[in-house]
XYZ file of C-alpha atoms in Angstrom:
775
model
C 54.278 -33.729 38.399
C 51.919 -32.522 41.113
C 49.128 -34.951 41.984
C 45.514 -33.967 42.604
C 45.897 -34.814 46.293
C 48.923 -32.540 46.533
C 47.043 -29.735 44.764
C 43.607 -29.924 46.412
C 44.191 -31.769 49.673
C 45.793 -28.908 51.632
C 42.996 -26.568 50.468
C 39.889 -28.660 50.993
C 40.859 -30.615 54.113
C 41.066 -27.535 56.424
C 37.535 -26.586 55.345
C 36.293 -30.084 56.190
C 38.132 -29.890 59.518
C 36.457 -26.584 60.397
C 33.077 -28.127 59.612
C 33.897 -31.116 61.825
C 34.910 -28.862 64.721
C 31.725 -26.813 64.348
C 29.539 -29.927 64.437
C 31.410 -31.266 67.479
C 31.028 -27.940 69.310
C 27.280 -27.956 68.626
C 26.967 -31.554 69.886
C 28.739 -30.671 73.152
C 26.909 -27.361 73.664
C 24.910 -28.716 76.620
C 27.730 -30.779 78.118
C 29.400 -34.074 77.328
C 26.981 -36.423 75.478
C 28.378 -39.428 77.341
C 26.321 -42.325 78.731
C 27.212 -44.931 81.362
C 24.039 -47.016 81.016
C 25.151 -50.656 81.030
C 21.876 -51.787 79.458
C 22.670 -49.758 76.331
C 25.609 -52.048 75.655
C 23.495 -55.164 75.166
C 20.632 -56.028 72.819
C 17.148 -55.158 74.015
C 16.130 -58.760 73.421
C 12.472 -57.987 74.166
C 10.189 -59.074 71.306
C 7.527 -56.457 72.000
C 7.042 -53.090 73.623
C 5.204 -54.544 76.629
C 8.173 -56.655 77.664
C 10.490 -53.693 77.180
C 8.162 -51.632 79.379
C 8.231 -54.389 82.006
C 12.030 -54.498 82.032
C 12.234 -50.731 82.321
C 9.718 -50.762 85.167
C 11.709 -53.357 87.113
C 14.990 -51.527 86.543
C 13.707 -48.086 87.508
C 13.988 -48.511 91.312
C 17.594 -49.669 90.931
C 18.450 -46.676 88.773
C 16.679 -43.925 90.702
C 16.401 -44.959 94.338
C 19.076 -44.594 96.990
C 18.738 -46.636 100.192
C 20.756 -45.322 103.146
C 21.150 -46.951 106.558
C 22.570 -45.087 109.571
C 23.527 -46.565 112.934
C 24.864 -45.034 116.144
C 25.517 -46.465 119.637
C 22.791 -44.113 120.878
C 19.432 -45.240 119.458
C 17.932 -41.736 119.575
C 20.985 -40.271 117.878
C 20.574 -42.879 115.121
C 17.133 -41.546 114.262
C 18.115 -37.885 114.636
C 21.056 -38.346 112.248
C 18.719 -39.826 109.646
C 16.247 -36.965 110.158
C 18.978 -34.332 109.817
C 20.266 -35.946 106.627
C 16.768 -36.292 105.179
C 15.886 -32.670 105.878
C 19.153 -31.494 104.327
C 18.665 -33.617 101.230
C 15.118 -32.356 100.785
C 16.642 -28.980 100.017
C 18.738 -30.473 97.226
C 17.524 -30.306 93.650
C 18.806 -33.839 93.035
C 15.879 -35.598 94.713
C 12.175 -35.559 94.015
C 11.381 -37.418 97.247
C 13.260 -38.128 100.484
C 11.669 -40.330 103.169
C 13.039 -41.103 106.627
C 9.794 -41.457 108.590
C 6.246 -42.693 108.095
C 4.425 -40.220 105.929
C 1.188 -42.158 105.433
C -2.114 -40.289 105.438
C -3.914 -42.255 108.176
C -7.293 -40.886 107.196
C -6.764 -42.023 103.597
C -5.589 -45.410 104.880
C -8.691 -45.835 107.056
C -10.935 -44.796 104.186
C -9.350 -47.299 101.807
C -9.617 -50.148 104.310
C -13.285 -49.332 104.885
C -14.265 -48.933 101.246
C -12.150 -51.757 99.776
C -12.122 -54.385 102.553
C -14.008 -56.917 100.434
C -11.343 -56.585 97.724
C -8.385 -56.481 100.138
C -9.356 -59.487 102.239
C -6.895 -62.409 101.871
C -8.014 -65.567 100.087
C -7.953 -67.713 103.247
C -10.299 -65.372 105.108
C -12.604 -65.089 102.105
C -12.859 -68.861 101.920
C -13.580 -69.152 105.648
C -16.380 -66.586 105.544
C -17.955 -68.347 102.564
C -17.463 -71.948 103.752
C -17.559 -71.596 107.556
C -19.330 -68.362 108.601
C -19.999 -69.671 112.108
C -16.328 -70.428 112.652
C -15.340 -66.998 111.387
C -17.745 -65.226 113.774
C -16.488 -67.293 116.700
C -12.905 -66.389 115.775
C -13.890 -62.726 115.551
C -15.292 -62.872 119.069
C -12.022 -64.384 120.328
C -10.000 -61.703 118.539
C -11.869 -58.938 120.327
C -10.272 -60.106 123.601
C -6.772 -59.790 122.055
C -5.792 -56.134 121.495
C -2.902 -57.117 119.192
C -5.268 -58.963 116.858
C -8.303 -56.709 117.023
C -6.799 -53.219 116.976
C -5.915 -51.492 113.725
C -6.103 -48.082 112.101
C -9.868 -48.557 111.737
C -11.723 -48.329 115.041
C -13.495 -51.474 116.243
C -16.840 -49.641 116.316
C -16.480 -49.051 112.557
C -15.307 -52.608 111.889
C -17.516 -54.898 113.951
C -17.022 -57.891 111.662
C -13.238 -57.353 111.584
C -12.746 -57.386 107.820
C -10.751 -54.139 107.790
C -8.335 -55.225 110.523
C -7.853 -58.650 108.899
C -7.143 -56.965 105.553
C -4.663 -54.595 107.219
C -2.784 -57.257 109.157
C -2.753 -59.754 106.268
C -0.843 -57.494 103.891
C 2.397 -59.349 103.010
C 5.492 -57.872 104.636
C 8.830 -58.938 103.191
C 11.049 -56.359 104.893
C 12.635 -55.961 108.314
C 11.706 -52.268 108.385
C 9.420 -51.133 111.173
C 8.016 -47.814 112.319
C 9.294 -46.382 115.602
C 6.901 -44.607 117.990
C 8.442 -41.360 116.747
C 7.515 -42.291 113.174
C 11.118 -43.048 112.124
C 11.790 -46.016 109.835
C 14.097 -48.451 111.644
C 15.458 -51.961 111.201
C 17.003 -54.105 113.931
C 19.649 -56.551 112.743
C 22.062 -58.585 114.866
C 21.659 -56.296 117.871
C 22.148 -53.050 115.946
C 19.423 -50.517 115.243
C 19.580 -48.868 111.841
C 17.599 -45.834 110.691
C 16.399 -46.075 107.112
C 16.366 -43.232 104.613
C 15.095 -43.554 101.041
C 15.755 -40.956 98.360
C 14.402 -40.935 94.811
C 16.326 -38.866 92.287
C 14.823 -36.552 89.688
C 16.400 -38.617 86.889
C 17.956 -42.061 86.528
C 21.470 -43.365 87.126
C 22.561 -42.700 83.567
C 21.567 -39.053 83.282
C 24.712 -36.982 82.836
C 26.569 -36.076 86.011
C 23.688 -36.902 88.373
C 25.316 -40.120 89.700
C 28.540 -38.248 90.439
C 26.647 -35.527 92.310
C 24.696 -38.101 94.354
C 27.890 -40.029 95.119
C 29.638 -36.866 96.319
C 26.643 -35.931 98.459
C 26.582 -39.391 100.004
C 30.299 -39.268 100.758
C 29.848 -35.957 102.568
C 27.045 -37.484 104.638
C 29.192 -40.546 105.442
C 32.038 -38.371 106.681
C 29.674 -36.396 108.879
C 28.083 -39.524 110.389
C 31.513 -41.076 110.953
C 32.747 -37.958 112.763
C 29.686 -38.235 114.981
C 30.641 -41.793 115.924
C 28.114 -43.552 113.698
C 28.158 -45.622 110.532
C 26.492 -45.075 107.159
C 26.020 -47.651 104.411
C 24.126 -47.239 101.156
C 23.000 -49.116 98.078
C 21.906 -47.862 94.664
C 22.544 -48.285 90.971
C 23.485 -44.609 91.026
C 26.635 -45.445 92.988
C 27.708 -48.118 90.495
C 27.117 -45.679 87.646
C 29.226 -43.018 89.362
C 32.010 -45.539 89.897
C 31.860 -46.543 86.215
C 32.096 -42.918 85.089
C 35.053 -42.176 87.358
C 36.800 -45.376 86.358
C 36.243 -44.657 82.666
C 37.648 -41.162 83.076
C 40.723 -42.489 84.873
C 41.353 -45.268 82.368
C 40.788 -43.076 79.327
C 43.129 -40.419 80.713
C 45.753 -42.955 81.755
C 45.644 -45.058 78.601
C 45.476 -42.105 76.252
C 48.254 -40.259 78.068
C 50.601 -43.231 78.296
C 50.015 -44.271 74.687
C 50.559 -40.728 73.463
C 53.601 -40.167 75.678
C 55.150 -43.457 74.606
C 54.626 -42.722 70.930
C 55.945 -39.166 71.394
C 59.169 -40.297 73.068
C 59.702 -43.023 70.478
C 59.294 -40.599 67.576
C 61.610 -38.016 69.119
C 64.210 -40.688 69.784
C 64.012 -42.219 66.319
C 63.455 -39.237 64.002
C 65.253 -36.546 66.045
C 63.044 -33.703 64.871
C 60.477 -31.929 67.034
C 58.451 -31.251 63.919
C 57.655 -34.916 63.450
C 55.339 -34.595 66.461
C 52.914 -33.085 63.972
C 52.221 -36.728 63.182
C 49.931 -36.696 66.248
C 47.546 -34.346 64.478
C 46.011 -37.142 62.342
C 45.455 -39.230 65.492
C 43.797 -36.284 67.268
C 41.592 -35.560 64.268
C 40.758 -39.256 64.082
C 39.518 -39.238 67.688
C 37.478 -36.089 67.020
C 35.954 -37.641 63.889
C 35.073 -40.821 65.787
C 33.434 -38.911 68.643
C 31.444 -36.655 66.333
C 30.240 -39.497 64.137
C 29.195 -41.592 67.117
C 27.164 -38.776 68.653
C 25.602 -38.017 65.263
C 24.572 -41.653 64.740
C 23.619 -42.701 68.282
C 22.844 -39.392 69.992
C 25.615 -39.968 72.552
C 28.737 -42.035 73.124
C 29.109 -44.676 75.819
C 31.995 -44.697 78.279
C 32.807 -48.268 77.220
C 33.235 -47.015 73.645
C 35.603 -44.336 74.901
C 37.689 -46.901 76.780
C 37.866 -49.318 73.862
C 38.219 -46.455 71.412
C 41.176 -45.018 73.295
C 43.237 -47.660 71.497
C 42.438 -45.832 68.252
C 45.390 -43.539 68.926
C 47.819 -46.417 68.460
C 46.235 -47.508 65.167
C 45.628 -44.019 63.741
C 49.230 -42.952 64.266
C 50.338 -45.870 62.071
C 49.575 -43.862 58.919
C 52.013 -41.013 59.686
C 54.570 -43.581 60.866
C 54.365 -45.466 57.551
C 55.139 -42.164 55.856
C 57.994 -41.151 58.145
C 59.605 -44.606 58.246
C 60.627 -44.238 54.604
C 63.059 -41.500 55.633
C 65.700 -44.198 56.220
C 66.007 -44.806 52.483
C 64.111 -42.053 50.616
C 66.788 -39.344 50.900
C 66.865 -36.444 50.503
C 63.579 -36.466 52.385
C 60.451 -35.049 50.783
C 57.103 -35.692 52.430
C 55.027 -35.568 49.234
C 57.476 -37.889 47.510
C 57.172 -40.312 50.435
C 53.384 -40.093 50.242
C 53.343 -40.948 46.553
C 55.495 -43.981 47.271
C 53.360 -45.238 50.152
C 49.854 -44.137 49.118
C 48.824 -47.576 47.893
C 49.988 -49.237 51.089
C 48.292 -46.607 53.252
C 45.031 -47.038 51.352
C 45.169 -50.819 51.650
C 45.898 -50.513 55.373
C 42.872 -48.245 55.776
C 40.666 -50.654 53.838
C 41.664 -53.720 55.869
C 41.398 -51.882 59.188
C 37.972 -50.459 58.389
C 36.731 -53.866 57.235
C 37.863 -55.367 60.521
C 36.187 -52.705 62.630
C 32.984 -52.548 60.603
C 32.577 -56.303 61.029
C 31.836 -55.498 64.675
C 28.885 -53.363 63.575
C 27.032 -56.462 62.373
C 26.958 -58.055 65.804
C 23.779 -57.819 67.920
C 25.630 -55.822 70.587
C 25.154 -52.039 70.464
C 28.407 -51.584 72.390
C 30.455 -53.103 69.583
C 28.425 -51.268 66.956
C 29.447 -48.002 68.617
C 33.091 -49.091 68.749
C 32.906 -50.013 65.047
C 31.444 -46.661 64.000
C 33.824 -44.722 66.273
C 36.917 -46.539 64.997
C 35.994 -46.623 61.306
C 35.219 -42.893 61.263
C 38.338 -42.180 63.309
C 40.624 -44.143 60.994
C 39.147 -42.470 57.937
C 39.723 -39.055 59.515
C 43.318 -39.937 60.405
C 43.969 -41.289 56.906
C 42.580 -38.198 55.168
C 44.618 -35.918 57.408
C 47.758 -37.959 56.694
C 47.411 -37.862 52.901
C 45.885 -34.383 52.529
C 47.429 -32.223 55.222
C 50.389 -33.845 56.977
C 52.895 -33.535 54.085
C 52.194 -29.796 53.944
C 52.613 -29.466 57.712
C 55.916 -31.332 57.606
C 57.056 -29.122 54.730
C 60.589 -29.490 53.453
C 62.153 -30.174 56.835
C 65.123 -32.522 56.582
C 64.528 -35.744 58.477
C 67.621 -37.831 59.113
C 66.521 -40.655 61.388
C 68.687 -42.499 63.866
C 70.514 -45.285 61.996
C 70.707 -47.731 64.912
C 67.105 -48.962 64.502
C 67.689 -49.539 60.788
C 70.816 -51.519 61.577
C 68.782 -53.523 64.078
C 66.211 -54.304 61.401
C 68.957 -55.546 59.076
C 70.324 -57.781 61.834
C 66.844 -59.178 62.545
C 66.395 -60.011 58.870
C 69.835 -61.611 58.821
C 68.906 -63.731 61.850
C 65.706 -64.779 60.094
C 67.644 -65.772 56.995
C 70.086 -67.794 59.109
C 67.192 -69.501 60.899
C 65.518 -70.454 57.642
C 68.801 -71.934 56.393
C 68.932 -74.199 59.455
C 65.197 -74.889 59.837
C 63.028 -74.588 56.764
C 59.698 -72.827 56.679
C 57.710 -76.112 56.543
C 59.272 -77.276 59.823
C 58.683 -73.912 61.460
C 55.076 -74.022 60.286
C 54.687 -77.515 61.740
C 56.008 -76.408 65.157
C 53.826 -73.327 65.016
C 50.715 -75.419 64.309
C 51.531 -77.797 67.168
C 51.776 -74.784 69.483
C 48.449 -73.449 68.226
C 46.540 -76.736 68.360
C 47.769 -77.510 71.882
C 46.880 -74.008 73.075
C 43.438 -73.917 71.501
C 42.686 -77.319 73.062
C 43.150 -75.718 76.502
C 40.677 -72.892 75.893
C 37.632 -72.668 78.139
C 34.490 -70.694 77.378
C 33.156 -67.962 79.621
C 30.541 -65.379 78.773
C 28.695 -63.367 81.393
C 27.156 -59.887 81.459
C 29.185 -59.184 84.605
C 32.316 -59.111 82.411
C 31.046 -55.846 80.965
C 31.398 -53.947 84.213
C 33.905 -53.691 87.008
C 32.077 -54.238 90.301
C 33.912 -52.443 93.129
C 34.141 -54.686 96.215
C 33.260 -51.910 98.673
C 30.000 -51.100 96.861
C 29.114 -54.769 96.539
C 29.795 -55.344 100.254
C 27.605 -52.374 101.209
C 24.771 -53.552 98.942
C 24.874 -56.982 100.557
C 24.770 -55.490 104.049
C 21.841 -53.242 103.148
C 19.962 -56.247 101.740
C 20.563 -58.220 104.936
C 19.480 -55.404 107.254
C 16.418 -54.297 105.290
C 15.445 -57.789 104.187
C 15.221 -56.920 100.499
C 17.059 -59.198 98.090
C 15.779 -58.295 94.605
C 16.478 -60.571 91.665
C 16.857 -59.752 87.986
C 14.227 -62.357 87.079
C 10.495 -61.709 87.190
C 7.271 -63.026 85.696
C 5.198 -61.146 83.150
C 1.520 -62.148 83.237
C -0.938 -61.224 80.472
C -4.691 -61.783 80.321
C -7.836 -60.715 78.492
C -9.212 -58.882 81.531
C -8.311 -57.978 85.103
C -10.075 -60.916 86.746
C -8.287 -63.376 84.495
C -4.982 -61.643 85.244
C -5.503 -61.982 89.000
C -6.519 -65.629 88.653
C -3.408 -66.412 86.608
C -1.198 -64.648 89.141
C -2.904 -66.620 91.916
C -2.067 -69.903 90.176
C 1.540 -68.778 89.823
C 1.568 -67.725 93.497
C 0.586 -71.219 94.579
C 3.705 -72.569 92.892
C 5.916 -69.825 94.300
C 4.577 -70.534 97.795
C 6.025 -74.038 97.470
C 9.447 -72.575 96.682
C 9.172 -70.385 99.783
C 8.231 -73.410 101.901
C 11.257 -75.259 100.509
C 13.566 -72.336 101.352
C 14.389 -71.654 97.684
C 12.662 -68.261 97.604
C 12.283 -65.652 100.318
C 9.187 -63.845 99.055
C 7.447 -62.387 96.042
C 5.021 -59.595 95.223
C 1.971 -60.019 92.999
C -1.176 -58.011 92.416
C -3.221 -61.052 93.436
C -1.844 -60.652 96.984
C -3.604 -57.339 97.500
C -6.826 -57.542 95.476
C -9.374 -60.222 94.735
C -11.114 -60.694 91.383
C -14.531 -59.014 91.079
C -16.282 -62.377 90.909
C -14.789 -63.390 94.253
C -15.659 -59.999 95.730
C -19.279 -60.614 94.730
C -19.236 -64.097 96.294
C -17.829 -62.612 99.487
C -20.479 -59.875 99.489
C -23.181 -62.541 99.375
C -21.545 -64.481 102.211
C -21.146 -61.343 104.357
C -24.845 -60.622 103.982
C -25.509 -63.945 105.742
C -23.098 -63.331 108.645
C -25.698 -61.705 110.948
C -27.348 -65.132 111.165
C -24.218 -66.428 112.944
C -23.730 -63.445 115.293
C -24.395 -65.247 118.604
C -20.711 -65.034 119.751
C -20.718 -61.264 119.173
C -24.148 -60.831 120.785
C -22.767 -62.566 123.876
C -20.152 -59.810 124.093
C -22.905 -57.186 124.170
C -22.812 -56.183 120.505
C -26.396 -55.515 119.369
C -27.792 -57.597 116.531
C -28.951 -54.424 114.784
C -25.416 -53.060 114.704
C -24.147 -56.270 113.106
C -26.922 -56.194 110.518
C -26.197 -52.563 109.704
C -22.483 -53.402 109.268
C -23.317 -56.257 106.912
C -25.674 -54.019 104.972
C -23.016 -51.299 104.562
C -20.565 -53.846 103.194
C -23.208 -55.197 100.852
C -23.474 -51.726 99.339
C -19.730 -51.462 98.653
C -19.060 -51.408 94.875
C -16.634 -53.912 93.280
C -13.051 -52.654 93.201
C -10.733 -52.756 90.195
C -6.963 -52.930 90.206
C -6.512 -49.214 89.472
C -8.735 -48.229 92.411
C -6.809 -50.346 94.927
C -3.415 -49.234 93.661
C -4.366 -45.550 93.804
C -4.650 -45.689 97.618
C -1.818 -45.790 100.191
C -2.134 -49.570 100.617
C -1.450 -50.167 96.934
C 1.727 -48.078 96.754
C 4.207 -51.002 97.046
C 2.346 -52.909 94.314
C 1.855 -49.953 91.984
C 4.953 -50.641 89.818
C 3.673 -54.168 89.121
C 0.649 -52.967 87.131
C 1.340 -52.336 83.433
C -2.266 -51.575 82.476
C -3.769 -52.267 79.088
C -1.406 -53.087 76.228
C -1.808 -52.068 72.592
C -3.430 -55.419 71.766
C -6.147 -54.856 74.373
C -4.741 -57.330 76.910
C -3.916 -56.326 80.477
C -0.563 -57.141 82.057
C 1.060 -57.273 85.462
C 4.351 -58.344 86.972
C 5.354 -60.731 89.742
C 8.638 -59.695 91.359
C 10.875 -62.052 93.339
C 13.036 -61.670 96.441
C 15.870 -63.843 97.743
C 16.065 -66.445 94.974
C 18.628 -69.168 95.688
C 18.498 -71.094 92.407
C 17.327 -69.444 89.182
C 17.180 -72.839 87.428
C 13.958 -73.542 89.347
C 12.057 -70.652 87.777
C 11.295 -71.898 84.224
C 9.250 -74.787 85.614
C 7.021 -72.402 87.592
C 5.434 -70.924 84.458
C 5.047 -74.191 82.553
C 1.437 -74.900 81.666
C 0.191 -71.496 82.860
C -1.452 -69.486 80.109
C -0.192 -65.926 79.747
C 2.670 -66.381 82.222
C 6.232 -65.776 80.995
C 9.483 -65.808 82.895
C 11.665 -62.814 82.014
C 15.294 -63.637 82.762
C 17.267 -60.898 81.028
C 20.631 -61.918 82.451
C 20.142 -65.547 81.452
C 19.005 -64.560 77.960
C 22.037 -62.345 77.475
C 24.446 -65.011 78.654
C 22.880 -67.465 76.208
C 23.107 -64.817 73.515
C 26.812 -64.356 74.272
C 27.453 -68.012 73.564
C 25.360 -67.967 70.390
C 27.065 -64.801 69.154
C 30.454 -66.509 69.202
C 29.237 -68.461 66.176
C 28.189 -65.176 64.561
C 31.640 -63.784 65.328
C 33.238 -66.711 63.491
C 30.938 -66.091 60.533
C 31.801 -62.391 60.559
C 35.485 -63.269 60.630
C 35.051 -65.459 57.565
C 33.117 -62.750 55.731
C 35.673 -60.062 56.614
C 38.522 -62.305 55.489
C 36.860 -62.888 52.134
C 36.347 -59.166 51.710
C 39.935 -58.384 52.705
C 41.123 -61.059 50.265
C 39.106 -59.458 47.460
C 40.618 -56.062 48.222
C 44.160 -57.430 48.370
C 43.766 -59.239 45.072
C 43.614 -55.858 43.294
C 47.257 -54.892 43.923
C 48.829 -58.260 44.752
C 46.870 -60.827 42.759
C 45.419 -64.035 44.267
C 48.811 -65.484 45.218
C 50.026 -62.354 46.985
C 46.664 -61.779 48.659
C 46.731 -65.349 49.965
C 50.161 -64.863 51.531
C 49.174 -61.570 53.171
C 45.909 -62.949 54.534
C 47.506 -66.210 55.680
C 49.958 -64.279 57.848
C 47.193 -62.381 59.633
C 45.052 -65.512 60.055
C 47.945 -67.429 61.580
C 48.564 -64.517 63.973
C 44.901 -64.621 65.010
C 45.121 -68.379 65.601
C 48.270 -67.917 67.668
C 46.464 -65.292 69.760
C 43.711 -67.786 70.626
C 46.289 -70.455 71.395
C 48.171 -68.092 73.700
C 44.982 -67.444 75.656
C 44.726 -71.183 76.186
C 48.339 -71.457 77.340
C 47.848 -68.512 79.719
C 44.698 -70.036 81.188
C 42.531 -67.178 79.934
C 38.936 -67.952 78.911
C 37.572 -67.588 75.399
C 34.920 -64.881 75.590
C 32.843 -62.992 73.099
C 35.342 -60.149 73.334
C 38.152 -62.557 72.524
C 36.416 -63.408 69.274
C 35.955 -59.757 68.381
C 39.586 -59.120 69.270
C 40.554 -61.834 66.801
C 38.567 -59.997 64.130
C 40.727 -56.914 64.632
C 43.943 -58.956 64.742
C 43.146 -60.223 61.260
C 42.511 -56.692 59.967
C 45.393 -54.868 61.667
C 47.784 -57.784 61.128
C 47.082 -57.560 57.406
C 48.419 -53.981 57.596
C 51.832 -55.240 58.725
C 51.850 -57.952 56.075
C 51.044 -55.371 53.377
C 54.041 -53.269 54.420
C 56.354 -56.265 54.208
C 54.770 -57.342 50.943
C 55.427 -53.965 49.306
C 58.845 -53.384 50.933
C 58.972 -49.747 49.819
C 62.555 -48.651 50.434
C 63.746 -52.185 51.103
C 62.993 -55.033 53.493
C 64.792 -53.494 56.461
C 62.963 -50.172 56.106
C 59.590 -51.923 55.839
C 60.344 -54.142 58.820
C 61.337 -51.097 60.842
C 58.166 -49.274 59.808
C 56.181 -52.338 60.857
C 57.977 -52.426 64.205
C 57.256 -48.738 64.904
C 53.592 -49.232 64.026
C 53.398 -52.337 66.176
C 54.964 -50.571 69.164
C 52.428 -47.738 69.141
C 49.547 -50.181 68.676
C 50.854 -52.431 71.451
C 50.958 -49.414 73.743
C 47.278 -48.762 73.144
C 45.894 -52.301 73.229
C 48.389 -53.457 75.832
C 47.055 -50.809 78.220
C 43.533 -52.109 77.590
C 44.756 -55.473 78.863
C 45.296 -54.005 82.344
C 41.830 -52.425 82.506
C 39.771 -53.235 85.599
C 36.814 -54.134 83.366
C 37.121 -57.857 82.505
C 35.667 -57.544 78.998
C 38.020 -54.675 78.099
C 41.005 -56.496 79.568
C 40.245 -59.661 77.619
C 39.779 -57.646 74.435
C 43.097 -55.829 74.864
C 45.035 -58.971 75.781
C 43.764 -60.876 72.737
C 44.698 -58.101 70.320
C 48.092 -57.405 71.944
C 49.160 -61.026 71.641
C 47.799 -61.279 68.110
C 49.653 -58.178 66.933
C 52.904 -59.476 68.409
C 52.553 -62.576 66.266
C 51.514 -60.405 63.311
C 54.850 -58.606 63.503
C 56.839 -61.823 63.848
C 55.077 -63.456 60.897
C 54.891 -60.372 58.634
C 58.155 -61.102 56.708
C 56.597 -64.317 55.350
C 54.111 -62.164 53.400
C 56.875 -61.171 50.975
C 58.241 -63.121 48.044
C 60.399 -62.011 45.161
C 62.622 -58.918 45.082
C 61.690 -55.768 47.022
C 59.688 -53.045 45.323
C 61.648 -49.786 45.146
C 58.933 -47.276 44.333
C 60.013 -43.976 42.902
C 57.948 -40.805 43.082
């Protein structure tokens, strides 16, 4: 009798496949919707939009700016090489701005210093003018004899009281970069002169192929400089993104190719029919279904998902293998007959696998949610292709598999029987538990965001050299300061600055940048204006130098007419450019907010104490928060494992009853425990990815136990089918274990070990006589 699947499957599935291909083609119409943004892999963690905006603002320079340093034995050639490179890059559409020399509008700079000098004056000078005007005027007279202290961009005749030059020379400088007489940006470090070039891209480091294009352009420039006898080093998040994309492409190609080639050779060797290679069609359709679903749900797919998802090939091909493995006993071979005999087992395998993968979707990590959606959709696509289309594709071809593997399976079962006659199951279980307990006791915990990415040593070394030469050592931590108004914001930042100054004095911090460094609150500007109006009464030292009293009075009067300056006004000028990213403006709740960035932090544990007791000041330590979240999520992973096990148990109770479901689930749980123990014995740490790997071991291991529980075609045939499935899955996850990304490697190693134990323990899932299903 023809089943409904046999009647309608071959007709409806091709239509669904055409629809899937059409959707995928539309999704890829503008190029590959692939992302390499590492921050997309982790939870946002920010409780409100303002903190998210702050994090984005602090990350933007890392993701869009490229810092290049060029050196040459000839100092002039150093600067000319930088100029040539900058001019060439200006013609590229990749960059919105390229700077290799001073491009400041001096007239605008002079105008800002003149109009905003009361706001720009440092706190120490403000206090001296207010508290000791006579001392300030005497110091000003002394400064006029020192050209280095009295000369600035504003002429002395326009700055008799010296407020503009003091404001100019008091601006905090935390870099080693200087301006050459030619206007070039240079930095001298350990006897070598470097020319600095900064380039800002039109988009960020995670925008399509932009990082690859920038990396290629930089490599061309490096080769040219090297041929000229110079050296070029660079630092940017763009370069790390390009490396991640190239690495992902290599690993996906290598892992997918090796897994597919290994499975292909094994199937040809075992089944001896070229037509059985049609079994790869369900795996290919599974990958296509996973990709399409991921892009439909998330708008794109991450390279990490592609790497982890490349193992889907090994799991998806299990369904066709379960079907084909019955050819050792179901003779003469008929694919639809084999499907009817194995349909229940295939459906149970799909259910347990999907439960295991979907458990990952309930973690707080978007990366694992993507992997869950990709894999669940992929397995469903592979399953539907196997039961609806593959039997028709295989047709009535005669499959007479190689008998040697079947004989091997019989010998393995005979060895197991002999072992159990000598050593009973209870004793074997006792030894197994001793192994597991001793191994788990040796486990160490390690969770760090850096496990999520492979950091190439050459890029890291260049970034460190650039930081040393330029004098910029940015940290991932910063302070977010909120207040009811701008004056309160500046006062709160000033209080925080006093604490940070102590860290600098102690050598724990190199520098910081805060809005309070460049602008004074309006109230203090008004106090200073009043004090400046009284300065002509203390002008004797300047009169002695021949400066008329009337000129001093006119200068004081002009400053008294200067209007108070707000944060936006100061930041809009050339002086405020370095501080501009630190101003977040007015939030939705009406408060204003600004950032305090840090440079050269030696001990991040010192930072939490700096904001204690300061209203509106919050330390934002994204890396620390994520690492703490990793540890906390391990508990969630254990809870998810328990929930998935209960769900798998409920599903297995339908065909096997409570007793059979318990045996099947116990086998997979013991395999998962053995996987953790093996990590301990191997000296590998227990990470968040280890826990998620254990989740999949439980789900996929249950698949092997189901096969041995059903024993369609006999115990030897089921064991052989389990072995073939395990080999293809080991190929996929075993290749993940050699990935250069620590998280991926740990994930693959955990699952590979667990599935090995799943195969070894699978025969214990059976009890009673084998089930010989007939079509």
